[in-house]
Each structure stands twice: as structure tokens, then as C-alpha cells.
Coordinates of C-alpha atoms and ligand atoms in Angstrom, one line a residue:
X1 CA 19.1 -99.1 -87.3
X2 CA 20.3 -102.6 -88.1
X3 CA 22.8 -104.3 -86.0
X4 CA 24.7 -107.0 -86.0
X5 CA 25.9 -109.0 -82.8
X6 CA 29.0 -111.2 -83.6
X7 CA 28.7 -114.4 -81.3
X8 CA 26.5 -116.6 -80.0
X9 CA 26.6 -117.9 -76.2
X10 CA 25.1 -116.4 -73.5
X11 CA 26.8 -113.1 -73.2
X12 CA 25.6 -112.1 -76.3
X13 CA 21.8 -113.2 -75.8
X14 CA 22.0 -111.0 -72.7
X15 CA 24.0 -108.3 -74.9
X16 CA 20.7 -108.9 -77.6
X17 CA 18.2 -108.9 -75.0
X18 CA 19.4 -105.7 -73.7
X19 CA 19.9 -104.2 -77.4
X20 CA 16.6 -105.0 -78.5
X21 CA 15.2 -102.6 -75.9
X22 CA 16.6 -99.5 -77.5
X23 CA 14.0 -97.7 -79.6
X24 CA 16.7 -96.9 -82.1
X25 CA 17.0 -100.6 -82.9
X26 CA 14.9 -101.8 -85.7
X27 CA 16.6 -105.2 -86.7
X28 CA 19.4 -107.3 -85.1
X29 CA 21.5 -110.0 -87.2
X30 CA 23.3 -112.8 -84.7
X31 CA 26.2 -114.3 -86.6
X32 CA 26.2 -117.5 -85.9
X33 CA 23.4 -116.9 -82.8
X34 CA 22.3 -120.2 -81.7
X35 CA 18.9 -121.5 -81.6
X36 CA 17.8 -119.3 -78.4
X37 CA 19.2 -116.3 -79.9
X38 CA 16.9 -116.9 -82.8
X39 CA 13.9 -115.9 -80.8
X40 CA 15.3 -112.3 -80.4
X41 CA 17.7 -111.8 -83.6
X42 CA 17.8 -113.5 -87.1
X43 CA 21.0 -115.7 -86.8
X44 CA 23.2 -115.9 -89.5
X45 CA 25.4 -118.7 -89.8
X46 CA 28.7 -117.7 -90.2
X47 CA 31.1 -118.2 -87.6
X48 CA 32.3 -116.0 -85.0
X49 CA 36.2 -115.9 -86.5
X50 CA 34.7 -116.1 -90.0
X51 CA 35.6 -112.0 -90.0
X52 CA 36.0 -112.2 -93.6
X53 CA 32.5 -113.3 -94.3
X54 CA 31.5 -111.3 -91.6
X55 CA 32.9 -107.7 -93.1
X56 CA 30.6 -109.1 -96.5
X57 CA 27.9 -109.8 -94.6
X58 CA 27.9 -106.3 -93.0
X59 CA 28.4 -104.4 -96.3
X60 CA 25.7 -106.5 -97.8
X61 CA 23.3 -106.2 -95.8
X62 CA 24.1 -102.5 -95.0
X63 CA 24.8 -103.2 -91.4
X64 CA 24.4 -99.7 -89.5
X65 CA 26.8 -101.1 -86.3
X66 CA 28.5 -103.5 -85.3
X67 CA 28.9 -105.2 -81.9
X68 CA 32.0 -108.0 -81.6
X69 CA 31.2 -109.8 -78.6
X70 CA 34.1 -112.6 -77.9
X71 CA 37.7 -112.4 -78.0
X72 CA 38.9 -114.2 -81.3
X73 CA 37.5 -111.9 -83.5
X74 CA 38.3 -109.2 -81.9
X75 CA 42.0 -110.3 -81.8
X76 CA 41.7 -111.4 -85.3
X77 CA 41.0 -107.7 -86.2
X78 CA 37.3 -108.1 -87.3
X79 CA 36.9 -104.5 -86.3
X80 CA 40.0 -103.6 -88.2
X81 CA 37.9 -105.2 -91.5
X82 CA 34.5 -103.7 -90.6
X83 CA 35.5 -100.3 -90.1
X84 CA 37.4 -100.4 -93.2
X85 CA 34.4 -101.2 -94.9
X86 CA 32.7 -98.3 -93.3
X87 CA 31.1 -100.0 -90.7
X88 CA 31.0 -98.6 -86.9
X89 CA 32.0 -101.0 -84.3
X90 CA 32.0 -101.5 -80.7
X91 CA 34.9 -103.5 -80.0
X92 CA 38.5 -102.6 -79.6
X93 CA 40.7 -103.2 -82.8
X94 CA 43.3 -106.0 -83.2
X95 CA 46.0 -104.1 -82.1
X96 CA 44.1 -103.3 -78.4
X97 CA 42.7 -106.7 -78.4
X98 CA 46.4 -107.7 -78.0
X99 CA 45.4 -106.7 -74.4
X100 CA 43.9 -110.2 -74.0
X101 CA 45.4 -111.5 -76.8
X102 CA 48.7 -111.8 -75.4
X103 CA 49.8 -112.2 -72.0
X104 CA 52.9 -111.1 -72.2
X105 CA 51.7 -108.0 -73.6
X106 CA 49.8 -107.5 -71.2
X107 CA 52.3 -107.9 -68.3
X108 CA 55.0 -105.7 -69.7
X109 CA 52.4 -102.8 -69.9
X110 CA 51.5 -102.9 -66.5
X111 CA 55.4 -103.3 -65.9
X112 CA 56.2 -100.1 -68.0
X113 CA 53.4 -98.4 -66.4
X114 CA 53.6 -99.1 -62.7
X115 CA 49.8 -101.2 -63.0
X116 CA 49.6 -103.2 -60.0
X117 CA 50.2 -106.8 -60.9
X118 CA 51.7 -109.7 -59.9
X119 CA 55.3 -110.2 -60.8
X120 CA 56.7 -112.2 -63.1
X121 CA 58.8 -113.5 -65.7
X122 CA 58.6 -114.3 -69.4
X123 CA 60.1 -117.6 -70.9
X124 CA 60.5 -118.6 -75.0
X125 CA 62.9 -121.6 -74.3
X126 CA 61.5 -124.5 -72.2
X127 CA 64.7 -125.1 -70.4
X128 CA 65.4 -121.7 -69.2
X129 CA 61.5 -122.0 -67.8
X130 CA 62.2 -125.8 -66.1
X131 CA 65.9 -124.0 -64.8
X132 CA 63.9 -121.4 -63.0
X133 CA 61.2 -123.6 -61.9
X134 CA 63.9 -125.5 -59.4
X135 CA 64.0 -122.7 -57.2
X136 CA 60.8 -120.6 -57.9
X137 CA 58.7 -120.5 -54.7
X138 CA 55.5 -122.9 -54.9
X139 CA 52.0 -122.2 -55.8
X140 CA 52.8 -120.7 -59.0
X141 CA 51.4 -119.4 -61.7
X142 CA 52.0 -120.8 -65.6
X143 CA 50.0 -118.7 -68.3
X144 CA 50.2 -119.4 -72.0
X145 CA 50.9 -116.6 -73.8
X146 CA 48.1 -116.3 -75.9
X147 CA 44.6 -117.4 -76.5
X148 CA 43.5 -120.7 -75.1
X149 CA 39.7 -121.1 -74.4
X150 CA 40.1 -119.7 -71.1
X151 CA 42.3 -122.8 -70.2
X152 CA 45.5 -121.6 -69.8
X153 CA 46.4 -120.7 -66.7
X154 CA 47.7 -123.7 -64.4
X155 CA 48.0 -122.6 -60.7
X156 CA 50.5 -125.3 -59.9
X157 CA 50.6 -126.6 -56.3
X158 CA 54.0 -128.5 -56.3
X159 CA 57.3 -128.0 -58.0
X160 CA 56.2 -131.1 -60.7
X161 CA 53.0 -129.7 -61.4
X162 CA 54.8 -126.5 -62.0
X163 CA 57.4 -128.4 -64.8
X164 CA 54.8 -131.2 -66.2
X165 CA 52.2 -127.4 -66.7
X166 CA 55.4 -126.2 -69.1
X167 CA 56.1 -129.4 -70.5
X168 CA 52.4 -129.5 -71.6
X169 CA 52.2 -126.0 -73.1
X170 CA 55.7 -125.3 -74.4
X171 CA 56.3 -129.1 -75.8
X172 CA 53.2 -131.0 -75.9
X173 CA 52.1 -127.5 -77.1
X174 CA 48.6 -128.3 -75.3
X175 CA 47.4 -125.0 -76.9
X176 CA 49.1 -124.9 -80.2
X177 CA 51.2 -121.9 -80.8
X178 CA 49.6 -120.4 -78.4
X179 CA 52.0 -121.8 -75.9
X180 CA 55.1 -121.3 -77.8
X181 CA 56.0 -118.2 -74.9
X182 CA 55.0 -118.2 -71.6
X183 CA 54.7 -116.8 -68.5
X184 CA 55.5 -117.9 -64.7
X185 CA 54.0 -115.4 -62.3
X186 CA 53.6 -114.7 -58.4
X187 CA 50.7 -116.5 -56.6
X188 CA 48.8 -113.8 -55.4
X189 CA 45.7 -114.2 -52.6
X190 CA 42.6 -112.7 -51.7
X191 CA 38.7 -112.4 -53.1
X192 CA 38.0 -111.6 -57.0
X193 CA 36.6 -109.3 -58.7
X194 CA 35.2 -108.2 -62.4
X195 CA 34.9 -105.3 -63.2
X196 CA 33.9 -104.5 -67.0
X197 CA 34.1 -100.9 -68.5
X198 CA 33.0 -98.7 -71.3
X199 CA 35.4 -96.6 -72.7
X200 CA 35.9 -94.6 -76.1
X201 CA 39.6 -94.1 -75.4
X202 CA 39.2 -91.3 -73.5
X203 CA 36.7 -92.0 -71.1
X204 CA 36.4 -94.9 -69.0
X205 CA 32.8 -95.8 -67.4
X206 CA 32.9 -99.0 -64.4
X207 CA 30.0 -101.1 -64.9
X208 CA 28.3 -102.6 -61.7
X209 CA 31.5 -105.1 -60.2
X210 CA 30.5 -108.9 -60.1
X211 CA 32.5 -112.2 -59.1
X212 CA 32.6 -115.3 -61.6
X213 CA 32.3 -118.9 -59.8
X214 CA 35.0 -121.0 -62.2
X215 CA 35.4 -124.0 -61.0
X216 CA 32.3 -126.8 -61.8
X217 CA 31.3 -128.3 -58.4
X218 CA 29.7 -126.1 -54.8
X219 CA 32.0 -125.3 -52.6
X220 CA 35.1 -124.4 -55.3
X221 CA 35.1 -128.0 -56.0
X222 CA 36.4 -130.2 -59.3
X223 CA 37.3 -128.5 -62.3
X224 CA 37.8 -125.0 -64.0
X225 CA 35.0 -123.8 -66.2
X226 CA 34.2 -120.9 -68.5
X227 CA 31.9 -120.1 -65.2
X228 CA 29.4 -121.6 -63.5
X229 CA 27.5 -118.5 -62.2
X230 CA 27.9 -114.6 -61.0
X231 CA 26.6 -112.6 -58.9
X232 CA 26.6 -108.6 -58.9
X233 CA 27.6 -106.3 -57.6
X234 CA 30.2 -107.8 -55.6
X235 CA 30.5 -107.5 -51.9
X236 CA 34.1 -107.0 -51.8
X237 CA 34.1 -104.1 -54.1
X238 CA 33.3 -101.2 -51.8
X239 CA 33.7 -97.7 -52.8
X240 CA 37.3 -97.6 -51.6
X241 CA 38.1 -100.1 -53.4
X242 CA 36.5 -99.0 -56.8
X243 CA 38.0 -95.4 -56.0
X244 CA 41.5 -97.2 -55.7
X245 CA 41.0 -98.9 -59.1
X246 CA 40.1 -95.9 -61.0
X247 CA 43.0 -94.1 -59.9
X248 CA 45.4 -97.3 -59.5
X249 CA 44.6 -99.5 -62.6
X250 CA 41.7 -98.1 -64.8
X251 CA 42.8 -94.8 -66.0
X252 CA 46.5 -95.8 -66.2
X253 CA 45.7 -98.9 -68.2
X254 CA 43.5 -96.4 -70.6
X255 CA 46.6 -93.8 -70.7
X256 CA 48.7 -96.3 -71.2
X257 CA 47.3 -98.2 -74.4
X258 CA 46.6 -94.5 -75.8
X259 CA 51.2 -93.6 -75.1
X260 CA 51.5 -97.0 -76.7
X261 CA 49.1 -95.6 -80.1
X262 CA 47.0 -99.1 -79.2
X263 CA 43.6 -96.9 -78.0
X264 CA 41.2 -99.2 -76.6
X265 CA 37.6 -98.6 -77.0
X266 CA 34.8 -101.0 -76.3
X267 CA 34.4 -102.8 -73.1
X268 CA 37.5 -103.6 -71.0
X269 CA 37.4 -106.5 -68.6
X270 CA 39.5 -106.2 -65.5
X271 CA 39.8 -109.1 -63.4
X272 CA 40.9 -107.9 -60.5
X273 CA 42.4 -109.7 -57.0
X274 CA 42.2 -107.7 -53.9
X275 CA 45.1 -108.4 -52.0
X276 CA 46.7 -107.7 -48.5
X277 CA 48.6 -105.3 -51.0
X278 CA 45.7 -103.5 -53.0
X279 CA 43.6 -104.5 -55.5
X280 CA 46.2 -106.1 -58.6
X281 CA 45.2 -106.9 -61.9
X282 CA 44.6 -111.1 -62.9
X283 CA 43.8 -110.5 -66.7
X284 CA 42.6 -108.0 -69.1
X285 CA 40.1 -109.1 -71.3
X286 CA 39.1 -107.2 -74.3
X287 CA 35.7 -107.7 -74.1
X288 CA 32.5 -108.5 -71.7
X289 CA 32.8 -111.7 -69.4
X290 CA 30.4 -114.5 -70.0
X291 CA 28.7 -115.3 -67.4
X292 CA 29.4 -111.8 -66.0
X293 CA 27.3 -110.0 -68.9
X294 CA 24.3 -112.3 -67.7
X295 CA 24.5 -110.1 -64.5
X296 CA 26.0 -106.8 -65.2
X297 CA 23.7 -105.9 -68.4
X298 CA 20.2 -106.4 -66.4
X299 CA 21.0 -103.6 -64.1
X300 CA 21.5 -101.7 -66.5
X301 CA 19.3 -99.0 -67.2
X302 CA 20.4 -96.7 -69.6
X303 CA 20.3 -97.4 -73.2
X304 CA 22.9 -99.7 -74.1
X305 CA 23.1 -98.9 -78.1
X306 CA 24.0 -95.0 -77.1
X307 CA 26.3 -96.3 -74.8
X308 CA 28.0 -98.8 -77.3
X309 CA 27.6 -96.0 -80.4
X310 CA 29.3 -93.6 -77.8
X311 CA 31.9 -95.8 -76.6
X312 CA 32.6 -95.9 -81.0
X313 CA 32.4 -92.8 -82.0
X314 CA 34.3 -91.0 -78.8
X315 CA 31.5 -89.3 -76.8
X316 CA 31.0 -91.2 -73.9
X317 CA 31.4 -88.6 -71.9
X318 CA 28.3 -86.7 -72.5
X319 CA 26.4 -90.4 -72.1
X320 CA 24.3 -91.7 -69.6
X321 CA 25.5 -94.8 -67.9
X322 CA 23.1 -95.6 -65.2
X323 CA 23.1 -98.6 -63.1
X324 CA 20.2 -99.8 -60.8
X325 CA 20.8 -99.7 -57.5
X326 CA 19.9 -103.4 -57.0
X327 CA 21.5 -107.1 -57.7
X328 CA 21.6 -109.9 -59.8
X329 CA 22.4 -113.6 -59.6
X330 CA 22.9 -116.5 -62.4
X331 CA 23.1 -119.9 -62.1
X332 CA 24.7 -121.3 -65.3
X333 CA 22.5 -125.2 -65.9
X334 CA 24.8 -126.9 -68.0
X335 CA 25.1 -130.5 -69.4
X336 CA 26.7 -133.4 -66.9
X337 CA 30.1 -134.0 -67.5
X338 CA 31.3 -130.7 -68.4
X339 CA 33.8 -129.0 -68.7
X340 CA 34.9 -133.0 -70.0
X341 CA 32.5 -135.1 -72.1
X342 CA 28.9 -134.9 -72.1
X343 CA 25.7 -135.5 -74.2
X344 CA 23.9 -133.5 -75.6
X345 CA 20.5 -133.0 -77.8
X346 CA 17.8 -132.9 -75.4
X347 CA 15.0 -130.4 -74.9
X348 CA 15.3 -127.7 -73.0
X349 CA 11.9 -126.9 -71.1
X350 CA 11.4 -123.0 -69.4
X351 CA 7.9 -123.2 -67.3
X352 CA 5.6 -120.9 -67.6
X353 CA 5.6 -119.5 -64.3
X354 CA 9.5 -118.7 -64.8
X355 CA 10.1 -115.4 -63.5
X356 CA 13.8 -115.4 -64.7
X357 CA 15.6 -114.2 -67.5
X358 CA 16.6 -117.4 -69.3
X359 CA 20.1 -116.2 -71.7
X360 CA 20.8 -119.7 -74.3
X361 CA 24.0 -120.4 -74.5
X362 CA 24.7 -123.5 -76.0
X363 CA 21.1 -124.4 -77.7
X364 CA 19.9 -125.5 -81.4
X365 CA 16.2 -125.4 -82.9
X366 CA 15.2 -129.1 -84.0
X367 CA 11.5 -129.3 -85.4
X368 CA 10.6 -126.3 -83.7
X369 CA 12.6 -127.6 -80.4
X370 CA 15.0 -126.1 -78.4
X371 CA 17.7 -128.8 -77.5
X372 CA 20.8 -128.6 -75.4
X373 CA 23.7 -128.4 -77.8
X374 CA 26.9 -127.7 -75.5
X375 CA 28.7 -127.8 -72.1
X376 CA 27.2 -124.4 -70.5
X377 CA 23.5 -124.8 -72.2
X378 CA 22.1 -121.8 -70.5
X379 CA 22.1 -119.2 -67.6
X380 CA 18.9 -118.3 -65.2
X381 CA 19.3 -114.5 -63.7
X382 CA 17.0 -113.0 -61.4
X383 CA 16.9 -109.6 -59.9
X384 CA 15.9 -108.0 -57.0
X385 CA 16.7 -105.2 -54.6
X386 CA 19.5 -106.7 -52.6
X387 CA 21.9 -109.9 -53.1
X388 CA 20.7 -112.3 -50.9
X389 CA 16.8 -111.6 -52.7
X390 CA 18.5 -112.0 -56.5
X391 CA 20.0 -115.1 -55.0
X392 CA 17.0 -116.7 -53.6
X393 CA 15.1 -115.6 -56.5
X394 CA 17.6 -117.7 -59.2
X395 CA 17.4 -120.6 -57.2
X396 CA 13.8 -120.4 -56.7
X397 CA 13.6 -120.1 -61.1
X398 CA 16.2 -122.8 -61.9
X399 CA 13.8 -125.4 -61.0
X400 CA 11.5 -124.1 -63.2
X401 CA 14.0 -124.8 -66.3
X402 CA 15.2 -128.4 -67.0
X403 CA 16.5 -130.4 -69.9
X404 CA 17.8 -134.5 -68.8
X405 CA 21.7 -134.5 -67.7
X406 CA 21.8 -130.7 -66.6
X407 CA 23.5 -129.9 -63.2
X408 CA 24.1 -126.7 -61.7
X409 CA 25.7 -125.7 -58.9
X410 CA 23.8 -124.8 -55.2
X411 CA 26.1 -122.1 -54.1
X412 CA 26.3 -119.1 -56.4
X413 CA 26.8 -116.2 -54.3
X414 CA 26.4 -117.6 -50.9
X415 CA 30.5 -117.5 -49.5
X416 CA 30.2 -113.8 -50.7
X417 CA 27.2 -112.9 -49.2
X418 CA 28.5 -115.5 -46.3
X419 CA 31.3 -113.3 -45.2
X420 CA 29.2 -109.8 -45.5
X421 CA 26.2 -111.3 -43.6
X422 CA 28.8 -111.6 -40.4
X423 CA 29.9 -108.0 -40.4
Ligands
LIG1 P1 41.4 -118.1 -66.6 O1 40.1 -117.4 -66.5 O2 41.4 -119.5 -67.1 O3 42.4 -117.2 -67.3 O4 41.9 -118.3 -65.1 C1 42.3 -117.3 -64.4 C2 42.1 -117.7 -63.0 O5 43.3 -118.2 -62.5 C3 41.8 -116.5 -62.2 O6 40.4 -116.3 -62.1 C4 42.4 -116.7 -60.9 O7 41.5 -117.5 -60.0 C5 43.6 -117.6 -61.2 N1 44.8 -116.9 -61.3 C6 45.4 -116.3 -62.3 N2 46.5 -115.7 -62.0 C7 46.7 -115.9 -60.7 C8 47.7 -115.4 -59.8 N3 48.8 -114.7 -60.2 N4 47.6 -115.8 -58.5 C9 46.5 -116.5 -58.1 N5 45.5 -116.9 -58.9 C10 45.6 -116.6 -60.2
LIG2 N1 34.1 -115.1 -67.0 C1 35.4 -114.9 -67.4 C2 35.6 -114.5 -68.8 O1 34.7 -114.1 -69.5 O2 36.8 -114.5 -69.3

């Protein structure tokens, strides 16, 4: 078959990696890839929201499936376009992308449906939002409505971060239109979660949980990232817990996108806080995590183009899904200075003796050299049978892989494993 992966960080050279291990998979297109990418798909460069160009590019080249990897053109409808051309997809269409898409969206369904989340309101006018900020009880929550580079959500500590966080999105509009509604919610408490899941609609499949590390520096210091590392599975997601989502928040979000004629297929992200109250739902996303793929797709052992052709064509069901029973850790290198400014254009060196899978994320070939070419560069994950062994293992790799100004951080997984290691 030939398949095309629309993307091109390191989610979707671990989703490549783990496609080009299916027998059925004779070719695989990257649109635009980046230069990593290119040593395990041909890229093509079109862009990832290009999903005009990208519908040609399929018919042309008589694409056989489809995989939409990040959120923009999903929420653009590239599905939508692809299908119409006769092209299977994995990948929800634009109107079950809204699920990320729009916060608001998002917060009324869970309203309608009794989905545990935390409560809030919505605002359109920045007055009526400053009005209720005088008396709102501090932390709270500010979310732009819709897209915004993983940026925004402001956990506001005082009363004037809380009104200068409004001010930003709803006049300054910080994130364009994207701003023009949003939403002030409850501060809610406790250890996070990821959970990503298959579904076809119908059926929905849990991969192995995992837990992002957002913020740049060890110890939860300095800013907030697209993710500096994961781990999986997570420690805090025991089987009670998982049984309590399924029944609580997985199955009711599926049922509830299918009343609402917006049936989701593809993989749904939950990110999940387990509270003194229960587990509650953070975000939807309509697609896999990055860096969270880098850890959940290399336990996986079953093939993951049945499972993505499945989760398409409404037989996931009768699809294996197996997970290994071990864990997974990776340590995101990327350049100094990010998430701000930083330089870039330096080769990236992987030794020999690297026992590590090495996902590119932000990478581009020069003379036959692979040199940095963004903030997050490139993820090392290592496996092994247990956390603390995956763990040890990355660490023991990232040495091994270097370009000048990289800096990564030194504690990916060890609170988690920290507060299981005293029980
Ligand atoms: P982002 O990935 O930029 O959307 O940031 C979301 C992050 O903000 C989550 O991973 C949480 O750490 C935090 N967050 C979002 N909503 C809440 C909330 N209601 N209470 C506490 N923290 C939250
Ligand atoms: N790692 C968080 C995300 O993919 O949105």
C-alpha cells in the first residue's frame, strides 16, 4: 500500500517508524516530513495546513491511506477533502476535530453529558470576563477558545494575572481570532494523565497511559513547552483508575459526539487530572500527543496500519490492540533558549553505540547533514521492562546524541516514579 503521513515533528517520525513495520506497507509519503523523516519516508514539501495541495497530492499519486497527524489539518477538514476524493483516512473529520478545535465546544459537551470536568464559564465580551474576574476565586483558569500552539491556557495566580491573561487574548488578541471567546474555568489539583485512544466511532481502544513534562527546566521549573519528555505507562493510572475513565469519560465522550452526529474516529487524546474528586477531563485533543506518541507507539505491538485502517473503516472491534507489558521514557534535546529565541543550524550527531530510538523533530538535510532546525530538535526513547530501567536507559542514550546549544532536562520520570518507589 502507499501511505501518506501528514506532518512532520516527532510524533509523526515515531507514527512512521512504527508504520514502516507493517508488511502491508510498501511506500510512505511525509508531507512536509523534515530532514530525519526523510530517512524513513520520501517527504514531500507541502505543508501540513496546505489540505488543498494535500487532497491533489493524494489523488495523484494514488495514495491508498491517509494518516493526519496534527491538529490544524485535522480541524481544517483535510479528512473531509481526502475522503471526498476517495481517499481513506485516519483522522477524525472537521466537524469532530471541533473537539480540540474549540474549547467551548468542548466544555458544553461534557456539560450536556455529565463528563467530569472542571466548571466553568464562557465569555464573548471582555468586560463581562474582567466583571466576573473581581470576585472569581484565585488560581484560575483562562483558555482561548480555539487553537493556539498549545499556548493558550494561562493558569493565573493573582486576580491581575487573571485580567492582564484576558486583556492579552480578548484585546491584544495574542492568538488572533482564536481568542475572540473564552473561557475561565475552576483550578483543579492532582497528578496528570494522557491517555490516547483508538476508536472507529463505535469502539474505543485505551492505549498504554503516559504523563507529559510541559514546562522547560527540572523540577517543573521556567516555562511551558510543547513537552519536554514522557514517560509511559503512568504510575498514577492504575486499573481503577482506567476502569473509572472508561465508564466515566471515554465511552460517554464517544456516545456523546455520535447523539451530537459529530462521530469521532481516529485517535482521541484525553488529558486527564485525577482529582480528590475522580479523574476529570483537562483537554480533548483530536489527535496523538507529541511527545506522548514517542512513548506510547514503541510499546506497541500489534500492527499499527490494521489498527489505523480499522479505526477508518469501523472494525476495530475485531482488531488486535496489544500493548507490551513494559515502559518507555523520552527525553525531548532541544535548542537553548526555547520555548523563546534560539539558534539553530548545527549538526546533529547520533553515536553509534546509541541504543535509543532517536524520533527528529525539528531537523533539515544540508549537504548530506542533519542540522538542528527548531525549538524541540529531537526526542531519545528507550525501553525496557519496568520504568525506572526505560528511565535509566534514556538518560544513559542522550549522551550519546548531541548537536552545540541543546539542553534537556534531568528529570523525566523521576517525581513519578519518586512517589511509587515509597509505597
Ligand atoms: P496546554 O497543553 O497548553 O493546553 O496546557 C494545558 C495545561 O494547563 C495542562 O496540562 C494543565 O497542566 C493545565 N491546566 C489546564 N486546565 C487546568 C485546570 N482547570 N486546572 C489546573 N490546571 C489546568
Ligand atoms: N503533549 C501535549 C499535546 O500533544 O497536546
Amino acid at each position: 500500500m502507499k501511505i501518506m503521513v501528514v506532518g512532520g515533528g516527532g510524533r509523526e517520525h515515531a507514527i512512521i517508524k512504527k508504520l514502516k513495520k507493517s508488511p502491508k506497507a510498501d511506500k510512505i509519503y511525509a508531507l512536509p516530513g523534515n530532514g530525519g523523516i526523510a530517512a524513513d519516508a520520501e517527504c514531500v514539501n507541502i505543508g501540513a495546513k496546505d489540505i488543498e495541495a494535500i487532497a491533489d497530492f493524494a489523488v495523484k499519486n494514488k495514495i491508498d491511506f491517509a494518516v493526519v497527524a496534527p491538529d490544524d489539518p485535522l480541524v481544517l477538514g483535510a479528512v473531509d477533502l481526502l475522503e471526498k476524493a476517495g481517499i481513506p483516512c485516519f483522522g477524525p473529520r472537521k466537524n469532530a476535530a471541533i473537539i480540540e478545535g474549540s474549547k467551548i465546544f468542548s466544555k458544553n459537551l461534557m456539560k450536556k453529558y455529565g463528563i467530569p470536568t472542571a466548571s466553568y464559564e464562557v465569555f464573548t465580551e471582555m468586560n463581562e470576563a474582567l466583571e466576573y474576574l473581581k470576585d472569581a476565586p484565585i488560581p484560575t483558569v483562562i483558555k482561548a477558545d480555539g487553537l493556539a500552539l498549545g499556548k493558550g491556557v494561562v493558569i493565573a495566580t493573582t486576580r491581575e494575572e487573571a485580567t492582564d491573561a484576558v486583556r492579552s487574548m480578548m484585546e491584544d488578541r495574542q492568538f488572533g481570532d482564536s481568542g475572540s471567546r473564552i473561557v475561565i474555568e475552576e483550578f483543579l489539583t492532582g497528578p496528570e494523565v494522557s491517555v490516547l485512544a483508538f476508536t472507529d466511532g463505535k469502539t474505543v481502544i485505551p492505549m498504554v497511559s503516559s504523563m507529559d513534562h510541559k514546562r522547560a527546566r527540572d523540577n517543573d521549573e521556567g516555562l511551558n513547552t510543547g513537552g519536554m519528555g514522557t514517560i509511559a505507562p503512568n504510575p498514577y493510572y492504575t486499573a481503577d483508575v482506567a476502569e473509572r475513565c472508561m465508564k466515566e469519560i471515554f465511552l460517554p465522550t464517544i456516545n456523546a459526539m455520535n447523539a451530537e452526529e459529530r462521530t469521532f474516529k481516529g485517535c482521541l487524546y484525553f488529558g486527564l487530572m485525577l482529582t480528590e474528586n475522580g479523574p476529570k477531563v483537562i483537554e480533548y485533543n483530536c489527535r496523538f500527543g507529541d511527545p506522548e506518541t514517542q512513548v506510547v507507539l514503541p510499546l506497541l505491538e500489534s500492527d499499527l496500519l490494521d489498527i489505523m485502517i480499522a479505526c477508518s473503516n469501523g472494525t476495530l472491534s475485531d482488531t488486535e490492540v496489544r500493548f507490551s507489558s513494559g515502559a518507555a521514557c523520552c527525553v525531548i534535546m532541544a535548542s537553548e533558549g526555547y520555548p523563546r529565541k534560539y539558534a539553530s543550524g548545527f549538526e546533529i550527531t547520533v553515536g553509534d553505540d546509541c541504543e535509543a530510538e532517536v524520533y527528529i523533530a525539528g531537523a533539515k538535510l544540508s549537504d548530506g547533514k542533519l542540522l538542528s532546525a527548531g525549538g524541540r530538535v529531537l526526542g531519545v526513547t528507550a525501553t525496557a521492562d519496568d520504568l525506572k530501567g526505560a528511565i535509566d536507559k534514556a538518560y544513559a542514550n542522550v549522551v550519546k546524541v548531541g548537536f552545540e546549544n541543546a539542553y534537556y532536562r534531568h528529570d523525566i520520570g523521576k517525581r513519578a516514579l519518586a512517589a511509587f518507589s515509597d509505597k
